[in-house]
Short mmCIF file of C-alpha atoms in Angstrom, two decimals:
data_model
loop_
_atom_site.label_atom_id
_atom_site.label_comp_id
_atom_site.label_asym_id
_atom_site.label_seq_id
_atom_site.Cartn_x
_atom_site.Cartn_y
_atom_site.Cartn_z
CA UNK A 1 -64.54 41.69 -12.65
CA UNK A 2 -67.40 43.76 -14.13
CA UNK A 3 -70.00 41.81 -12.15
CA UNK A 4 -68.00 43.34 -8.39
CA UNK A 5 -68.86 46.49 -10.12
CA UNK A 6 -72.57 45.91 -10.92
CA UNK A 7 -73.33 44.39 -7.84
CA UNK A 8 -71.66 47.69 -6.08
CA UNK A 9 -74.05 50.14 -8.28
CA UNK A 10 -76.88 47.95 -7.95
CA UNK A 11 -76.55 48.54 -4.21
CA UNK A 12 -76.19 52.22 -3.89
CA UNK A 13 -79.35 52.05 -6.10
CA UNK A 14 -78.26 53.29 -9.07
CA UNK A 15 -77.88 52.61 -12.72
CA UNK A 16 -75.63 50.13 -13.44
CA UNK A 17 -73.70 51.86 -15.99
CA UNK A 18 -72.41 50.45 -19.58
CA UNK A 19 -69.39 48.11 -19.56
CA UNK A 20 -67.33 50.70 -20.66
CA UNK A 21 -67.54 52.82 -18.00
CA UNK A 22 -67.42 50.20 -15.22
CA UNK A 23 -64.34 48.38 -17.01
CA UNK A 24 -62.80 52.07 -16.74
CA UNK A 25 -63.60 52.35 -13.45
CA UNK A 26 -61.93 48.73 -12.56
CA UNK A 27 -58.56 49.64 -14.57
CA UNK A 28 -58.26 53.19 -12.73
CA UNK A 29 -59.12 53.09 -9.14
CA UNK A 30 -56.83 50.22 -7.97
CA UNK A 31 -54.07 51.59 -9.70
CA UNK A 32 -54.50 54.85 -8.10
CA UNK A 33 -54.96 53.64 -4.59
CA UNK A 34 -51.97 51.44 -5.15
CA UNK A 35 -49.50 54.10 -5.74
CA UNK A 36 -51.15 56.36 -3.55
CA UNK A 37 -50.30 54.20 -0.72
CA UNK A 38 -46.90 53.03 -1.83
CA UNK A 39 -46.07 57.40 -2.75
CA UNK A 40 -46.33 57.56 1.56
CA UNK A 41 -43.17 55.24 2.01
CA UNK A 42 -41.16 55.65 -1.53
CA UNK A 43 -40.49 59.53 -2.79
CA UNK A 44 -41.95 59.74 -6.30
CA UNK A 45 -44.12 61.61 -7.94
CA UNK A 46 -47.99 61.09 -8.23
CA UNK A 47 -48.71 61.63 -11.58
CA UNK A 48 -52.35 63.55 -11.94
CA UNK A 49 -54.95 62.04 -15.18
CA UNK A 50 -54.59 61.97 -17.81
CA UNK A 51 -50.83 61.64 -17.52
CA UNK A 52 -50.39 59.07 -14.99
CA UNK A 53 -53.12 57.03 -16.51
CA UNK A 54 -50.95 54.39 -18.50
CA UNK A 55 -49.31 53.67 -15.02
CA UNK A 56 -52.59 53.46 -12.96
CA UNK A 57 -53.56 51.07 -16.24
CA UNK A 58 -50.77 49.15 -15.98
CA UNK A 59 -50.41 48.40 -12.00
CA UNK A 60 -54.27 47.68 -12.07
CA UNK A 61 -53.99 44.91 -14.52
CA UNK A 62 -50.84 43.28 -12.68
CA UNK A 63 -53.22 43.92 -9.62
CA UNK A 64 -56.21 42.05 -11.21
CA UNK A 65 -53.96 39.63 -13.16
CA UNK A 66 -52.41 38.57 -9.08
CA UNK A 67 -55.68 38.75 -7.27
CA UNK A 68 -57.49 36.48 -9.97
CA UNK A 69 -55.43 33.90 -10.10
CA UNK A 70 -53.85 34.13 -6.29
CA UNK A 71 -55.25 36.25 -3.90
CA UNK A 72 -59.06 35.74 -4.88
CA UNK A 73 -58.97 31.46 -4.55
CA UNK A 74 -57.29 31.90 -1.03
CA UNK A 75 -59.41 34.30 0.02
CA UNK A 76 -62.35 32.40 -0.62
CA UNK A 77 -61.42 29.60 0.96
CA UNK A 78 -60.32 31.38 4.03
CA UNK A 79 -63.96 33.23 4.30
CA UNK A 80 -65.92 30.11 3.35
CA UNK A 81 -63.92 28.10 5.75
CA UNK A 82 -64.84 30.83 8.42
CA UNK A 83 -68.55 31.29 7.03
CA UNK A 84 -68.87 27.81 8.11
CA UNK A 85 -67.55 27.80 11.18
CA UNK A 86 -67.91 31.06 12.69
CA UNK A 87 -71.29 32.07 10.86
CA UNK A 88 -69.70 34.95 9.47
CA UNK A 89 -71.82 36.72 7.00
CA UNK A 90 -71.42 35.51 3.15
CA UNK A 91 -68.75 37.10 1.49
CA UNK A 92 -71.12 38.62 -1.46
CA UNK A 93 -71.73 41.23 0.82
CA UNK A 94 -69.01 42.85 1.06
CA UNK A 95 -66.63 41.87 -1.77
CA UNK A 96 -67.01 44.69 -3.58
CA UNK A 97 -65.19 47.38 -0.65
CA UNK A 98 -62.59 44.35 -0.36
CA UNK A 99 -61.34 44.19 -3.96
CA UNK A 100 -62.05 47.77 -5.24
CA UNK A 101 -60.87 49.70 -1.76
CA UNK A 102 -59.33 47.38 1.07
CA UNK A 103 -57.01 44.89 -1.03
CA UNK A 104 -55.48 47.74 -2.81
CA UNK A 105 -54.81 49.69 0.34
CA UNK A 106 -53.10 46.46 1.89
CA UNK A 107 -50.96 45.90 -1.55
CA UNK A 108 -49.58 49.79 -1.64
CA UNK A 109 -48.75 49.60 2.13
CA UNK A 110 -47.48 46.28 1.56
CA UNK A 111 -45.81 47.40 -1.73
CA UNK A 112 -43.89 50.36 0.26
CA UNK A 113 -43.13 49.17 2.60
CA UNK A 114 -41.13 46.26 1.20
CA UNK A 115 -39.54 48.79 -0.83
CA UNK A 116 -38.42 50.67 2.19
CA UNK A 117 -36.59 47.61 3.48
CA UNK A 118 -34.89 47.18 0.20
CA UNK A 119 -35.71 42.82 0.28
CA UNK A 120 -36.92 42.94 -3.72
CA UNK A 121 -33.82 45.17 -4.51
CA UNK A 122 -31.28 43.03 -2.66
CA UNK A 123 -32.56 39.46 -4.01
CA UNK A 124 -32.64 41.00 -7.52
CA UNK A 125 -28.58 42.45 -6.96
CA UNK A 126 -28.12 38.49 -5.50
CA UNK A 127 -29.43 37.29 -8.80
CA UNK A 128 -26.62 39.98 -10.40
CA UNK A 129 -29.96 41.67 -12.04
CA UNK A 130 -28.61 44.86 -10.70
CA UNK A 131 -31.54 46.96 -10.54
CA UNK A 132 -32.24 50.64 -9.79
CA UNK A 133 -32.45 51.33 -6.04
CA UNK A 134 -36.22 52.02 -5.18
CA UNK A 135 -34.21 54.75 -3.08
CA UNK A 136 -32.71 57.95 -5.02
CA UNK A 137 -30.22 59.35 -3.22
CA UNK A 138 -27.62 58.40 -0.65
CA UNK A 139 -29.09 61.35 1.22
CA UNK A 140 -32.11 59.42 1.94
CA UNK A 141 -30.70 55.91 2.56
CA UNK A 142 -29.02 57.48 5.38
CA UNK A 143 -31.93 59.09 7.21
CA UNK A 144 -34.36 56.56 6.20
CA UNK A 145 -33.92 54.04 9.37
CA UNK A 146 -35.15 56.09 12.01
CA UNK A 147 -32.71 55.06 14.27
CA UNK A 148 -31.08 57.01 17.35
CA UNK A 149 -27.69 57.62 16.11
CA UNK A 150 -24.91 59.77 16.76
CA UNK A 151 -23.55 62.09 13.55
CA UNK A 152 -20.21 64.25 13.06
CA UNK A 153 -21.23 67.32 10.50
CA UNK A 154 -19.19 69.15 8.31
CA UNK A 155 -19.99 72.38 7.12
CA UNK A 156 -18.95 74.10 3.94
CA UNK A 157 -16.55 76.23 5.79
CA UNK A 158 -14.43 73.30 7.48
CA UNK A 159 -16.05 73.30 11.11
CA UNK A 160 -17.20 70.19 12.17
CA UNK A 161 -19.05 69.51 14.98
CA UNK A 162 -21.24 66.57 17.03
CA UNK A 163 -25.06 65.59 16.64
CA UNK A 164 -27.60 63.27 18.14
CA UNK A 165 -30.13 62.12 15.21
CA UNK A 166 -33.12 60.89 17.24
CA UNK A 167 -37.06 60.81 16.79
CA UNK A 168 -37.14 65.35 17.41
CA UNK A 169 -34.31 65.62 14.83
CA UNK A 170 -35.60 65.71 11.07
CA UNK A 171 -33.78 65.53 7.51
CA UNK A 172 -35.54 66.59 4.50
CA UNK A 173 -36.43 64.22 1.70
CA UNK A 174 -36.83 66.93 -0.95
CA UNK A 175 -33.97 66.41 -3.08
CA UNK A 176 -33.60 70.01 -4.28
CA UNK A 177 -33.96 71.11 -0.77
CA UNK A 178 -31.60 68.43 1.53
CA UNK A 179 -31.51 70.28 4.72
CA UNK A 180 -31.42 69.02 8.14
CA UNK A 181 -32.39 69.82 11.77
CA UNK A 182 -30.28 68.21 14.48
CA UNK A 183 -31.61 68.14 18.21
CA UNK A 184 -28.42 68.04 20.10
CA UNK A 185 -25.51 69.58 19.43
CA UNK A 186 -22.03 68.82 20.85
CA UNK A 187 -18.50 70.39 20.72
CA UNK A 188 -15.80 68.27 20.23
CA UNK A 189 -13.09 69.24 22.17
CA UNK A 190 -9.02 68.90 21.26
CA UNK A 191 -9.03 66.02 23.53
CA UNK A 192 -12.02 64.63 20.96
CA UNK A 193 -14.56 64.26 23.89
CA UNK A 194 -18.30 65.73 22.89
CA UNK A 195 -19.78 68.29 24.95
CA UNK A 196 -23.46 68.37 24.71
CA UNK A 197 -24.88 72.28 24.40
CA UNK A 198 -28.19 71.77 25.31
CA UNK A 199 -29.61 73.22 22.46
CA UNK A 200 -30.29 71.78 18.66
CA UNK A 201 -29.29 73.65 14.96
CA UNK A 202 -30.54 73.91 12.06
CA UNK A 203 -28.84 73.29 8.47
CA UNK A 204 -29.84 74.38 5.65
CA UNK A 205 -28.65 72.55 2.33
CA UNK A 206 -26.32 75.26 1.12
CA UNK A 207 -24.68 74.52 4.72
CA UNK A 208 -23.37 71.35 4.46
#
């Protein structure tokens, strides 16, 4: 691990710096990228340094631990195998952007992703593990498949009325702050049919 850092220095023609500080470097920055990434699909907090540093410390030695023994052997054969083939330029080259920056950017996208879909949690409640769901509120299950749906809304006061939830409508994922703006609005007559109004609302959390 410490040599993909030395080789990286070496090239920017600089010092290579003391193990210390490169071994720092290596149990940091993948972390951070990591849940970086994953923070843009799962609502959680970023934790700043020094705070968040156990966590950055802990997903960058899973990180290493997975790439080392998986990720790193299939790799190599797949660019040696292409190397070979396709005269593609030896992997030495560019190794360094590929495990420090573009690896970790795939696993937090990857990493979110999945957790957006819910696949881990629902194998893991198969298994009767019963795990936390990676999402916090019902709120946000709801309005997390952005699909074009029709909604009946209730307000505080007892009046209900009809909405279209499509890509122009939007519903916060602040849970302090759960509003929600509808695009179309309907009336729903005696008879129960929905008459569009042409025009969209806004709710506001104390609304609802």
């Amino acid at each position: 691990m410490e040599s993909i850092f030395n080789d990286l220095i070496e090239k920017w023609h600089g010092p290579v710096p003391s193990s210390t500080l490169v071994l720092f470097i290596a149990a940091v920055v993948p972390g951070v990228i990591i849940v970086f990434v994953r923070s843009q699909f799962v609502k959680g907090k970023i934790l700043p340094y020094p705070a968040g540093f156990l966590s950055y410390l802990s997903v960058s030695t899973v990180y290493w631990l997975v790439l080392l023994l998986l990720i790193s052997p299939l790799v190599m054969l797949i660019l040696d195998y292409a190397r070979i083939h396709y005269l593609i330029a030896p992997f030495n080259e560019f190794k360094e952007v590929i495990f420090v920056i573009i690896v970790p950017i795939l696993v937090g996208f990857v990493s979110g992703w999945v957790a957006t879909k819910g696949y881990v949690y629902r194998i893991l409640y198969f298994l009767k593990l019963n795990p936390f769901h990676p999402t916090p509120t019902a709120w946000e299950w709801c309005f997390s498949e952005s699909v074009e749906q029709f909604i009946l809304i209730t307000l505080k006061n007892g009046a209900q009325f009809g909405g279209m939830l499509d890509s122009d409508s939007f519903a916060s994922s602040d849970i302090e702050n759960q509003d929600i703006y509808v695009s179309e609005v309907y009336v729903i007559d005696n008879q129960n049919n929905w008459i569009p109004q042409g025009r969209g609302i806004f709710l506001s959390s104390g609304e609802i």
